[in-house]
PDB file of C-alpha atoms and ligand atoms in Angstrom:
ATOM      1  CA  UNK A   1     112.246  -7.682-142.930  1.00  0.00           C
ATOM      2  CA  UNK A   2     108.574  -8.768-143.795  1.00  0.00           C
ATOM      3  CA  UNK A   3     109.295  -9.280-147.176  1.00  0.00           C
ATOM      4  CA  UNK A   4     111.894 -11.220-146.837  1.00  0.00           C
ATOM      5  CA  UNK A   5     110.295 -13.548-144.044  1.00  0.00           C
ATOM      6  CA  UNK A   6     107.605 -13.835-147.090  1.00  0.00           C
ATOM      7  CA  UNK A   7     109.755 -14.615-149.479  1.00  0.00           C
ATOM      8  CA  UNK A   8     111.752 -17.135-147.456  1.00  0.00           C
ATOM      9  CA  UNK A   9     107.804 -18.635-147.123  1.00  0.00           C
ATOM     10  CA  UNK A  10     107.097 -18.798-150.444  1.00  0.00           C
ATOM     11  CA  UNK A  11     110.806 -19.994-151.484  1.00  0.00           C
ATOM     12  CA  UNK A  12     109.970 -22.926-148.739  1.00  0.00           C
ATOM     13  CA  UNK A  13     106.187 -23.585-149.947  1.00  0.00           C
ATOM     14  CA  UNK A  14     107.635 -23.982-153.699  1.00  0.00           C
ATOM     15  CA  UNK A  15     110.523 -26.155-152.520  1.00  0.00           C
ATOM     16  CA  UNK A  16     108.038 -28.262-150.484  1.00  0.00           C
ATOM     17  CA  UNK A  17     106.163 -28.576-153.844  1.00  0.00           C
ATOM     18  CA  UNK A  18     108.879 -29.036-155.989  1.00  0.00           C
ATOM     19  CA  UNK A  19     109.994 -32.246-153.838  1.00  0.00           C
ATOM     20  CA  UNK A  20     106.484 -33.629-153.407  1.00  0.00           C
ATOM     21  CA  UNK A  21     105.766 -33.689-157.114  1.00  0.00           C
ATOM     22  CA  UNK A  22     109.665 -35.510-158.225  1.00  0.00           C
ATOM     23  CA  UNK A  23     108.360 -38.117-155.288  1.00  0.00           C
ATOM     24  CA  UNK A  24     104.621 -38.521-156.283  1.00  0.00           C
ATOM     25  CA  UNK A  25     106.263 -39.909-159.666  1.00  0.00           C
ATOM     26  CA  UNK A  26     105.892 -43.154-158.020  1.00  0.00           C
ATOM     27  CA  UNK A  27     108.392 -45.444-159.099  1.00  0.00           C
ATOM     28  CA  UNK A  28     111.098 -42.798-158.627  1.00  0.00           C
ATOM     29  CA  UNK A  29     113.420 -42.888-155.641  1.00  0.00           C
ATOM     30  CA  UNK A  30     115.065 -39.343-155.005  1.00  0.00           C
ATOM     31  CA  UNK A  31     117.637 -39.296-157.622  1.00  0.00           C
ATOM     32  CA  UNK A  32     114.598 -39.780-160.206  1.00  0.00           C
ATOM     33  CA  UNK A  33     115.998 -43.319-161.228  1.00  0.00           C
ATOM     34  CA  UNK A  34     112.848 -45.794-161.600  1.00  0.00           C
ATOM     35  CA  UNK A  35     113.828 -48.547-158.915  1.00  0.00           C
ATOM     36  CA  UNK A  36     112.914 -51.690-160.945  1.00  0.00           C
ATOM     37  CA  UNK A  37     111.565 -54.640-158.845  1.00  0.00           C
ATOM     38  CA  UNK A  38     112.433 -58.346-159.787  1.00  0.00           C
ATOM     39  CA  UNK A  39     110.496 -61.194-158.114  1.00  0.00           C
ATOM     40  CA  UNK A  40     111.809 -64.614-156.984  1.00  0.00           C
ATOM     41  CA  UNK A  41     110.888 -67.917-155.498  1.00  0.00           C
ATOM     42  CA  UNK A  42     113.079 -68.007-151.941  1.00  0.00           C
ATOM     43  CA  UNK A  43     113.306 -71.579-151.479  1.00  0.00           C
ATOM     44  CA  UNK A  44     115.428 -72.227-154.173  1.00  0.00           C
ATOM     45  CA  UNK A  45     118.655 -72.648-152.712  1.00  0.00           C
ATOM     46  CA  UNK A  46     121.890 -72.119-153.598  1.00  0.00           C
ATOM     47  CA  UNK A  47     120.067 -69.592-156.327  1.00  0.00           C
ATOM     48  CA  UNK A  48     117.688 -68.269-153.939  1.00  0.00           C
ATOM     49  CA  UNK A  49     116.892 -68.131-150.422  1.00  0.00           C
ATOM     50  CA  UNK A  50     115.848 -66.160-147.552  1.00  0.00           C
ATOM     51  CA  UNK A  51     118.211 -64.685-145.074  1.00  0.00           C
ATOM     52  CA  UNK A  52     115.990 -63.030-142.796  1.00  0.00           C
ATOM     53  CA  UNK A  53     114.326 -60.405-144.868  1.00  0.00           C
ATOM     54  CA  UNK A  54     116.366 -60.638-147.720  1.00  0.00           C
ATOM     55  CA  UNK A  55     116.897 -62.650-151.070  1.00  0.00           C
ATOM     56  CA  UNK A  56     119.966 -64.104-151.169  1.00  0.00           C
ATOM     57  CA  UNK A  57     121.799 -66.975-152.913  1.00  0.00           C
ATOM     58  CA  UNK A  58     123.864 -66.743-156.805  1.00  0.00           C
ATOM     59  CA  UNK A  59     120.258 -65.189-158.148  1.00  0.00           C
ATOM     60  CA  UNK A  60     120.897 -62.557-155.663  1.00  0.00           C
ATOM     61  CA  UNK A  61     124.343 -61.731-156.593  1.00  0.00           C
ATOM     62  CA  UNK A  62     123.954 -62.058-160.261  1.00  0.00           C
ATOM     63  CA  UNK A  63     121.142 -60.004-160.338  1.00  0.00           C
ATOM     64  CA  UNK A  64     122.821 -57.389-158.238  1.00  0.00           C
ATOM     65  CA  UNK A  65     126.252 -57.486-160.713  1.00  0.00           C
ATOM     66  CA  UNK A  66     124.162 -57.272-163.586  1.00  0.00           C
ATOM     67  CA  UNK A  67     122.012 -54.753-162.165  1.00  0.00           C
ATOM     68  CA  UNK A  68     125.187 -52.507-161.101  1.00  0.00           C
ATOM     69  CA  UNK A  69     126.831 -53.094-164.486  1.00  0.00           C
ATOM     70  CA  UNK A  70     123.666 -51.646-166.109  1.00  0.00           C
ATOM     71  CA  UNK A  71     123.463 -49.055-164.258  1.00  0.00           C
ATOM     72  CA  UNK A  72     120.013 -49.544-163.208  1.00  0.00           C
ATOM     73  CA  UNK A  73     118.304 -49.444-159.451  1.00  0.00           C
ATOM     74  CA  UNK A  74     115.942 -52.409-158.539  1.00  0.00           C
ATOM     75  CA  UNK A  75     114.895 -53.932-155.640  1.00  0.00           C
ATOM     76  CA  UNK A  76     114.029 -58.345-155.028  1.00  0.00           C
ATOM     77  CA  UNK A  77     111.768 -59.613-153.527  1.00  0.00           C
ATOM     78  CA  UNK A  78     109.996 -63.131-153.020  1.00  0.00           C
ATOM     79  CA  UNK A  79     106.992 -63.278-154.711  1.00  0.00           C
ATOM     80  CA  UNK A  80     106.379 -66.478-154.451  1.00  0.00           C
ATOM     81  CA  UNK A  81     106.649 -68.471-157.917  1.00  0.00           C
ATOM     82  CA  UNK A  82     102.927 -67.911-159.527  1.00  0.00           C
ATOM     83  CA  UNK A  83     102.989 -64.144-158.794  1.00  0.00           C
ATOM     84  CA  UNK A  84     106.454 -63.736-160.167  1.00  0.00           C
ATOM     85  CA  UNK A  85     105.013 -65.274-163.377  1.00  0.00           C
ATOM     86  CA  UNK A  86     102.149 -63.647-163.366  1.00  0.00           C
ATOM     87  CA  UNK A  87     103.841 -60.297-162.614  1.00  0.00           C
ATOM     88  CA  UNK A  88     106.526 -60.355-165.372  1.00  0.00           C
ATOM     89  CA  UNK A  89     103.261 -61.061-167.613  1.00  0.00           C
ATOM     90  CA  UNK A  90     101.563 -57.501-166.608  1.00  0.00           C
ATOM     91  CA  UNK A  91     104.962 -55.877-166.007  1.00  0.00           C
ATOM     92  CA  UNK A  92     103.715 -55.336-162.656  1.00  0.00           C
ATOM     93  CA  UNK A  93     107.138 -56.708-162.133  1.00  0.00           C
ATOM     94  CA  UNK A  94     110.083 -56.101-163.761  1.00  0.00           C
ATOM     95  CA  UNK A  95     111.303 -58.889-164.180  1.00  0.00           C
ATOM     96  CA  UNK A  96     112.251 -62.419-162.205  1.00  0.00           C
ATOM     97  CA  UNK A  97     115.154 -64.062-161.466  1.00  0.00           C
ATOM     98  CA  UNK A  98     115.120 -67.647-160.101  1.00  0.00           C
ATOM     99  CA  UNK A  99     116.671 -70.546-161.589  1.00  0.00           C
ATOM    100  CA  UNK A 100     114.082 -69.734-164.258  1.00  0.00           C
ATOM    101  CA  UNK A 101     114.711 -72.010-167.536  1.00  0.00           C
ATOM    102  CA  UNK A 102     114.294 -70.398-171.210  1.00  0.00           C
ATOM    103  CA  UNK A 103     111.531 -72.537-172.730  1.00  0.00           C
ATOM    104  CA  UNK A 104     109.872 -72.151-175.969  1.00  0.00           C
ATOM    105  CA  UNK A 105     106.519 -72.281-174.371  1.00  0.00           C
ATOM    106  CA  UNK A 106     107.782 -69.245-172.248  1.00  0.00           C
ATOM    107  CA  UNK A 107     109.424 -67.093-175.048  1.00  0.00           C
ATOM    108  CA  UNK A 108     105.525 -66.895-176.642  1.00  0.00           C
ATOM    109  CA  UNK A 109     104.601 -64.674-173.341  1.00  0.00           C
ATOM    110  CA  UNK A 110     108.169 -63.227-171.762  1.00  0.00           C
ATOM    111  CA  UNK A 111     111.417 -62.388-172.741  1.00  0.00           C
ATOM    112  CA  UNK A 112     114.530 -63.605-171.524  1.00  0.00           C
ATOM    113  CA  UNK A 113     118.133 -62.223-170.831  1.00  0.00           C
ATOM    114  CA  UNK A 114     121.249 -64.402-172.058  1.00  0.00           C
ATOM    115  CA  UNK A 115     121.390 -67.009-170.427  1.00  0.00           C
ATOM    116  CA  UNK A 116     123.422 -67.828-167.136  1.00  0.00           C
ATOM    117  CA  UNK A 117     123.510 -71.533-165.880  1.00  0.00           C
ATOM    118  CA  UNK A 118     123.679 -74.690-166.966  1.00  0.00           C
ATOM    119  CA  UNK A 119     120.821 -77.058-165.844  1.00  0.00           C
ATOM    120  CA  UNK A 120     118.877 -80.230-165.889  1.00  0.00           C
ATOM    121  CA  UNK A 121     116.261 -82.464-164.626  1.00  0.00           C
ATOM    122  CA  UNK A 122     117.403 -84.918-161.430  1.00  0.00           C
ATOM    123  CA  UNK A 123     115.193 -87.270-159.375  1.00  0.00           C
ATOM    124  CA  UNK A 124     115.581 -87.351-156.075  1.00  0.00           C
ATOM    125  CA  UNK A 125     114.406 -90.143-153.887  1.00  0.00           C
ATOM    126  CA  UNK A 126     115.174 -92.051-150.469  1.00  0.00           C
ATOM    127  CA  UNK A 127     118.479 -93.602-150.419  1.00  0.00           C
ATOM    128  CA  UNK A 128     118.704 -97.753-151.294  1.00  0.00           C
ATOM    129  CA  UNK A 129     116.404 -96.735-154.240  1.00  0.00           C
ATOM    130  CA  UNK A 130     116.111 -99.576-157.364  1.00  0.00           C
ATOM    131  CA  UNK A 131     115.181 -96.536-159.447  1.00  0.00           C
ATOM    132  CA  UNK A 132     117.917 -96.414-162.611  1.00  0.00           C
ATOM    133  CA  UNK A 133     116.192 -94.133-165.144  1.00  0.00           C
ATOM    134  CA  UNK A 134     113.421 -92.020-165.444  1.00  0.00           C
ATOM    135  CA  UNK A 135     111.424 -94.933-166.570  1.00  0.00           C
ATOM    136  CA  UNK A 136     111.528 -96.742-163.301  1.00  0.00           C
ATOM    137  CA  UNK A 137     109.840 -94.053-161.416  1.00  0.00           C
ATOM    138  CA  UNK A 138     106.361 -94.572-164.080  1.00  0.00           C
ATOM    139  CA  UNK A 139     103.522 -95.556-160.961  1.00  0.00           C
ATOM    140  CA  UNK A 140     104.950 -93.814-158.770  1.00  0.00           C
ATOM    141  CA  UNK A 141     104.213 -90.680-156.464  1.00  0.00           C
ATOM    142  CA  UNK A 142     105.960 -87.820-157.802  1.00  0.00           C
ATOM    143  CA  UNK A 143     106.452 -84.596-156.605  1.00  0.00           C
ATOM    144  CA  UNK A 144     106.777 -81.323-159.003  1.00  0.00           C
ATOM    145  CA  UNK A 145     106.544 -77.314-157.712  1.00  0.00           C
ATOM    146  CA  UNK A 146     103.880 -76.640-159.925  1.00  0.00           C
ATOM    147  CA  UNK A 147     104.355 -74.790-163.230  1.00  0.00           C
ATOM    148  CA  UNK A 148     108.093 -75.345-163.278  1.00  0.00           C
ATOM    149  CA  UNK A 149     110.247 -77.378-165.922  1.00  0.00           C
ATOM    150  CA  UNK A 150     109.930 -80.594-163.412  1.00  0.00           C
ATOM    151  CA  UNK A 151     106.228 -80.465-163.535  1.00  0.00           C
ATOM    152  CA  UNK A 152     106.165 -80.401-167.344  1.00  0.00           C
ATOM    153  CA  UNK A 153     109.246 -83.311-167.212  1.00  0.00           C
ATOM    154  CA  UNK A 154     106.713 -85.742-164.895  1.00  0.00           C
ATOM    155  CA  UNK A 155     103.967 -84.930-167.372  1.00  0.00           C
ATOM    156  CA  UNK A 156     105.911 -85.797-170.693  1.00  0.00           C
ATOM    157  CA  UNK A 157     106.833 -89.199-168.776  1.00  0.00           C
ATOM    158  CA  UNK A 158     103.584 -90.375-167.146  1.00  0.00           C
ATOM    159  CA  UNK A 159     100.849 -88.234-168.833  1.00  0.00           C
ATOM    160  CA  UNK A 160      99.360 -84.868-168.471  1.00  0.00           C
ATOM    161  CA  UNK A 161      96.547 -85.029-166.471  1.00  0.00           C
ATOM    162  CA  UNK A 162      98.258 -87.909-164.525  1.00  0.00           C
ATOM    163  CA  UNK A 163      97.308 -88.743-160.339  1.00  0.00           C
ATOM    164  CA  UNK A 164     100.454 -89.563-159.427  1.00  0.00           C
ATOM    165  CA  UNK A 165     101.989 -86.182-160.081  1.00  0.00           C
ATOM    166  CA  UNK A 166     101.013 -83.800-156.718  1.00  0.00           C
ATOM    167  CA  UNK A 167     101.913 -80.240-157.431  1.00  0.00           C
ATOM    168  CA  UNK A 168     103.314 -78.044-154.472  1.00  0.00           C
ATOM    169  CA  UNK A 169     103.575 -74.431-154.605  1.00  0.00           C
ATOM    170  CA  UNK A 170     107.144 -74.239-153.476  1.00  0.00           C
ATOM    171  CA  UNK A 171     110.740 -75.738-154.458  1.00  0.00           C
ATOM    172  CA  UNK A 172     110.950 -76.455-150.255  1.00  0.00           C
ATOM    173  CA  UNK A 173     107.318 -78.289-150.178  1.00  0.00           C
ATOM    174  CA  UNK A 174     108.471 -81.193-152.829  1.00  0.00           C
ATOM    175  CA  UNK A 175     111.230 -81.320-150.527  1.00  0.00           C
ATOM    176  CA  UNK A 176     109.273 -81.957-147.306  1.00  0.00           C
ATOM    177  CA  UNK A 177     107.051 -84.204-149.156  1.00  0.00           C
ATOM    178  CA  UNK A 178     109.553 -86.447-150.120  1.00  0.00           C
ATOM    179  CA  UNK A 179     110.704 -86.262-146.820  1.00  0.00           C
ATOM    180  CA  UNK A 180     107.342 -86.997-144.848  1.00  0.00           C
ATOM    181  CA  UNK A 181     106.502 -90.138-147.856  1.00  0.00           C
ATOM    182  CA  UNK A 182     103.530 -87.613-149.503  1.00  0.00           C
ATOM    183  CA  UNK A 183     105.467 -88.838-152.687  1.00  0.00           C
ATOM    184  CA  UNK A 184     108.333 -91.246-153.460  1.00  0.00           C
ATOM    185  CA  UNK A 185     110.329 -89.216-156.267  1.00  0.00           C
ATOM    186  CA  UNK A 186     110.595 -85.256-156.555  1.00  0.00           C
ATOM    187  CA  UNK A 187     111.657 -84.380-160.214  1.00  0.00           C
ATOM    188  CA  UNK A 188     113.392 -81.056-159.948  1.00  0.00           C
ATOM    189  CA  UNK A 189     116.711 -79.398-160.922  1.00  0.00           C
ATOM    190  CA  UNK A 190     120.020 -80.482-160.051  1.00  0.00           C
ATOM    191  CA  UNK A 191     121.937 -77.925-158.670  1.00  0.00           C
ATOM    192  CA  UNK A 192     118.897 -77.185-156.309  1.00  0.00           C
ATOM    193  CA  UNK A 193     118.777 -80.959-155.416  1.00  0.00           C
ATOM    194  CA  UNK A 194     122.353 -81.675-154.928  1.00  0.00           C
ATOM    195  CA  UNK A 195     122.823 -78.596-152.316  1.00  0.00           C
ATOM    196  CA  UNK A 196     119.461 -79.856-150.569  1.00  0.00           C
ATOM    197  CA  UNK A 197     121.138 -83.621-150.314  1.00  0.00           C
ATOM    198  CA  UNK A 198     124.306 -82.584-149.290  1.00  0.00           C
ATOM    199  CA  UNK A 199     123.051 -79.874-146.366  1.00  0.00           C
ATOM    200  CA  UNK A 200     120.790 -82.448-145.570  1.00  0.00           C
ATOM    201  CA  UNK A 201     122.499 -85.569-144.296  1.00  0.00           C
ATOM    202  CA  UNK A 202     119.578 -87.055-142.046  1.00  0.00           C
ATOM    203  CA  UNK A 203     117.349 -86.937-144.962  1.00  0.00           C
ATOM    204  CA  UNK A 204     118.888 -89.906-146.210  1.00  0.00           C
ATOM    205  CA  UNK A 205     118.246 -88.854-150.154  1.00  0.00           C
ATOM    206  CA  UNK A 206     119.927 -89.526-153.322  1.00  0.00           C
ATOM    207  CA  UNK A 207     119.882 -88.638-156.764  1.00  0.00           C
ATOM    208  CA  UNK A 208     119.327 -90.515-160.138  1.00  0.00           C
ATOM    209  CA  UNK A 209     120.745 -88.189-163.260  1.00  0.00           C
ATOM    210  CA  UNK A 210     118.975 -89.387-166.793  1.00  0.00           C
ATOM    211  CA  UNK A 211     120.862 -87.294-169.522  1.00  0.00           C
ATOM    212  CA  UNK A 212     118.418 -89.633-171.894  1.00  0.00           C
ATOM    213  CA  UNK A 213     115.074 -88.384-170.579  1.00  0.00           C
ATOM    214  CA  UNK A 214     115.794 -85.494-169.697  1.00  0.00           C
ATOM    215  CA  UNK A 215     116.474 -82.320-171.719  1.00  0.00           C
ATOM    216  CA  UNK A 216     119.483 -79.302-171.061  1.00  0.00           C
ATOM    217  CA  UNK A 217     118.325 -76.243-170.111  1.00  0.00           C
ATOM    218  CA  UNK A 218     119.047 -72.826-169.288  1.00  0.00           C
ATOM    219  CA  UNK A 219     118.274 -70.407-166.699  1.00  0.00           C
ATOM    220  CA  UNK A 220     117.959 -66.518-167.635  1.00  0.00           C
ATOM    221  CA  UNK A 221     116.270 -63.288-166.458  1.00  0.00           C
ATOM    222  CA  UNK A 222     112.784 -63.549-167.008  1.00  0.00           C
ATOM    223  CA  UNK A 223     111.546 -60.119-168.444  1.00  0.00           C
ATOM    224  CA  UNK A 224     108.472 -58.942-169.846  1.00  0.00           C
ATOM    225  CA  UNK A 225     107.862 -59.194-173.867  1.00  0.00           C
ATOM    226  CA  UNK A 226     108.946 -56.545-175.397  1.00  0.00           C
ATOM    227  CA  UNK A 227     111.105 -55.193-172.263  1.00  0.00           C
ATOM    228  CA  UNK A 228     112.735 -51.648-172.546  1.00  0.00           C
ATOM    229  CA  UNK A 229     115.762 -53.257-170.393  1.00  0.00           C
ATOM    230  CA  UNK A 230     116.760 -56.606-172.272  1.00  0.00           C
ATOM    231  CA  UNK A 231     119.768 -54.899-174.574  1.00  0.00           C
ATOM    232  CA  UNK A 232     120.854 -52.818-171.147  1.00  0.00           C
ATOM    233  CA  UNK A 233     120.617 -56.456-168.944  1.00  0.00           C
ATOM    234  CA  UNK A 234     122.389 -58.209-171.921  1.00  0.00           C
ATOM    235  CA  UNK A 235     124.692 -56.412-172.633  1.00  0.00           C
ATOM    236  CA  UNK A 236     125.972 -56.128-168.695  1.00  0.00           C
ATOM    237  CA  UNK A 237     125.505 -60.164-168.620  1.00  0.00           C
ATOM    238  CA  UNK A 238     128.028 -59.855-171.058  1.00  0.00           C
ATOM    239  CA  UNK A 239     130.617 -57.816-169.667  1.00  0.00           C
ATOM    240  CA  UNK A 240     130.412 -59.591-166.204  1.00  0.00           C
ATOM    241  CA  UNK A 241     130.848 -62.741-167.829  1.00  0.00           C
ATOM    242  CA  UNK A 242     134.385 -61.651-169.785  1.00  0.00           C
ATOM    243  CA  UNK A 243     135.709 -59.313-166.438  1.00  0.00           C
ATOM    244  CA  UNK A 244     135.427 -61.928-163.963  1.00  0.00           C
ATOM    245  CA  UNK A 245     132.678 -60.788-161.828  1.00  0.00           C
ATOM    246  CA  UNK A 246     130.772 -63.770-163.197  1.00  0.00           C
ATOM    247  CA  UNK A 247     133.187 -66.517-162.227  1.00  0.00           C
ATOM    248  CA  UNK A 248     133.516 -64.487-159.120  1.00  0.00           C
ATOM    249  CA  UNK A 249     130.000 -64.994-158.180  1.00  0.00           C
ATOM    250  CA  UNK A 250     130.079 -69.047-159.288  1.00  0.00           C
ATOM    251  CA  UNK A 251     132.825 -69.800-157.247  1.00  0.00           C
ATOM    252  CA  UNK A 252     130.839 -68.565-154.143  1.00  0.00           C
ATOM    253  CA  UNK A 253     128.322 -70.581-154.575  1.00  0.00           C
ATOM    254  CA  UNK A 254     129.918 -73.363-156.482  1.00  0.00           C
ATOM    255  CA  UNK A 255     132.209 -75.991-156.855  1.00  0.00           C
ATOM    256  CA  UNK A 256     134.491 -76.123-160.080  1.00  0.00           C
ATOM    257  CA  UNK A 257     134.597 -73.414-162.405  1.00  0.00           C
ATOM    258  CA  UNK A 258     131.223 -72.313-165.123  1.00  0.00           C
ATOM    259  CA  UNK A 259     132.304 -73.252-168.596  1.00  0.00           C
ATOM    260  CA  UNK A 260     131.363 -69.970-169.732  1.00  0.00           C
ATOM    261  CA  UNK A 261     132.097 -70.091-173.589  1.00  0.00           C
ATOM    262  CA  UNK A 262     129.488 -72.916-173.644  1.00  0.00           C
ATOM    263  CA  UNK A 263     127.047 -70.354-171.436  1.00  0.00           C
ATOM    264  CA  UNK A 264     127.761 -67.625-174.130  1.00  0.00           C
ATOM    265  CA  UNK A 265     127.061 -69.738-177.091  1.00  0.00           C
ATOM    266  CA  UNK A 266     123.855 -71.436-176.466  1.00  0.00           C
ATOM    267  CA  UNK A 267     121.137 -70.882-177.938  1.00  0.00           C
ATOM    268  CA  UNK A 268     118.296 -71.837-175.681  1.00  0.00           C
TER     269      UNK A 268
HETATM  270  N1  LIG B 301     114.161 -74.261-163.588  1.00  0.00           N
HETATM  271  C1  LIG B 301     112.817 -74.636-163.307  1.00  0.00           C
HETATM  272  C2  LIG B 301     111.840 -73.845-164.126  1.00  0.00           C
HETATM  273  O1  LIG B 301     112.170 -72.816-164.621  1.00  0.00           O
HETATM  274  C3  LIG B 301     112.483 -74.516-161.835  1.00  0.00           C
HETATM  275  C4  LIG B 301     112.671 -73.168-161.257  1.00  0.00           C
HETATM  276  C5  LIG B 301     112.113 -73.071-159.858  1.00  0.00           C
HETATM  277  N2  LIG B 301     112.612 -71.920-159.184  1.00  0.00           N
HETATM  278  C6  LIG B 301     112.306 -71.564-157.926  1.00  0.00           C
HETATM  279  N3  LIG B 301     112.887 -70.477-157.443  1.00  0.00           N
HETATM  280  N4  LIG B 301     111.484 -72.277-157.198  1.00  0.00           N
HETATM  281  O2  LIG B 301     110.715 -74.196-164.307  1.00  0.00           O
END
C-alpha cells in the first residue's frame, strides 16, 4: 500500500513537471502549436474594426481562412498602426494584417504575402466641394494617418516637410478631423472612405477619385523579412482564392464580385 501511494506521488510530481515544462515553452498553447500573433489598426473599417474585444471586418476573416487553410494557430489583435509596424520589424509580431499596401519602400524591411485587394488613393471632403483633381486640394489642410500610403500621396503632391499635411495616429482621427474642420481634405483609401461616407449620412462627405495622381495598389500580409511562414500563408492565399472561400469572404463585406485573376497576377 505505501509504495504504491509513493509511486502514485511521484507518477503525479513527474506529470506535474512534465506539463509545466511543454507550457513554460512560451509561445506554445497545449497542443505545442506556436500561436502566432498578427497586429492590426481597428479603425479601419470594412477591413478592420472593433466589435467589443475583438478584430473584426474582411482582415479578420481573411486572416482567419488563410490562417485555417495553413494550418497554423494565431491570435489578432489591435496594435495600433506604429506598433504593428514596428512589431513585424522585430518579429515581436508575426505579422499584420490591415489594409496594408505592398510598397517598394516596405519590401526593403518586411515581407509580404500575395496580395489580396485592390486599392487606391480617394479624397474625401465636405459635400458642394469645387475640388476636381488632386491638384485642387494644393493649400489646403489635409489630413493623412501618419506613415500610411495617404501620408506619402499628400507629400508627393504638396511637399515633404509640408504644414498643411497634419498627421493623426488613426484611420478614425482623419475622419473626425475632417468632420470637426481640423482639415478640409483627408487623403486615404477608398474602400475605407466609401464605407465611412455611406454609414455616415449626417457627415455630409463626398469623394473625389484621381486615377491620374494617384497610383494602384495592393494590400497583403505584412510579415517579417525573411519569414518562416510566407510559402505556408501563400500558398493557403492561393487555395482560398480558387475554392471559393475568398469570394465568400468579399461578398460579406462587399458589393460586386473581386476580379480575382487580376488579384493573382499582379505584381505589386
Ligand atoms: N493602405 C494604406 C497603407 O498601407 C493605409 C492602411 C491603413 N490601415 C489601417 N488599418 N489604419 O499605408
Amino acid at each position: 500500500m505505501k509504495t504504491v501511494k509513493k509511486l502514485m506521488l511521484v507518477t503525479g510530481l513527474f506529470s506535474v513537471i512534465f506539463l509545466s515544462a511543454c507550457v513554460s515553452n512560451n509561445e506554445s498553447s497545449g497542443s505545442g502549436k506556436e500561436t502566432l500573433t498578427f497586429g492590426t489598426e481597428a479603425t479601419f473599417a470594412p477591413f478592420e474594426s472593433m466589435e467589443g474585444d475583438k478584430v473584426v471586418g474582411f482582415d479578420a476573416d481573411l486572416l482567419d481562412a488563410v490562417m485555417k487553410e495553413a494550418g497554423l494557430d494565431y491570435e489578432f489583435k489591435n496594435t495600433g498602426w506604429d506598433p504593428m509596424l514596428v512589431g513585424v520589424k522585430d518579429e515581436s509580431l508575426a505579422g499584420g494584417a490591415a489594409g496594408i499596401t505592398i510598397t517598394d519602400e516596405r519590401k526593403e524591411t518586411y515581407d509580404f504575402s500575395a496580395p489580396y485587394f485592390e486599392a487606391m488613393q480617394t479624397i474625401a471632403t465636405t459635400e458642394g466641394t469645387d475640388i476636381q483633381s488632386a491638384e485642387d486640394i494644393k493649400g489646403m489642410k489635409i489630413g493623412v494617418q501618419n506613415g500610411t500610403t495617404g501620408d506619402s500621396a499628400a507629400q508627393q503632391l504638396v511637399g515633404e516637410n509640408s504644414t498643411d499635411i497634419s498627421k493623426y495616429e488613426s484611420s478614425a482621427a482623419t475622419m473626425m478631423a475632417l468632420q470637426n474642420g481640423d482639415v478640409e481634405v483627408v487623403i486615404t483609401d477608398n474602400g475605407v472612405a466609401q464605407h465611412y461616407v455611406k454609414n455616415n449620412p449626417d457627415a455630409n462627405l463626398t469623394l473625389i477619385d484621381d486615377k491620374d495622381s494617384f497610383e494602384q495598389e495592393y494590400y497583403g500580409i505584412l510579415l517579417p523579412k525573411g519569414s518562416e511562414h510566407k510559402e505556408a500563408i501563400d500558398e493557403a492565399m492561393q487555395t482560398i482564392m480558387e475554392n471559393g472561400t475568398y469570394e465568400e469572404i468579399y461578398s460579406e463585406w462587399f458589393e460586386g464580385t473581386p476580379d480575382i485573376e487580376a488579384l493573382e497576377s499582379a505584381q505589386p
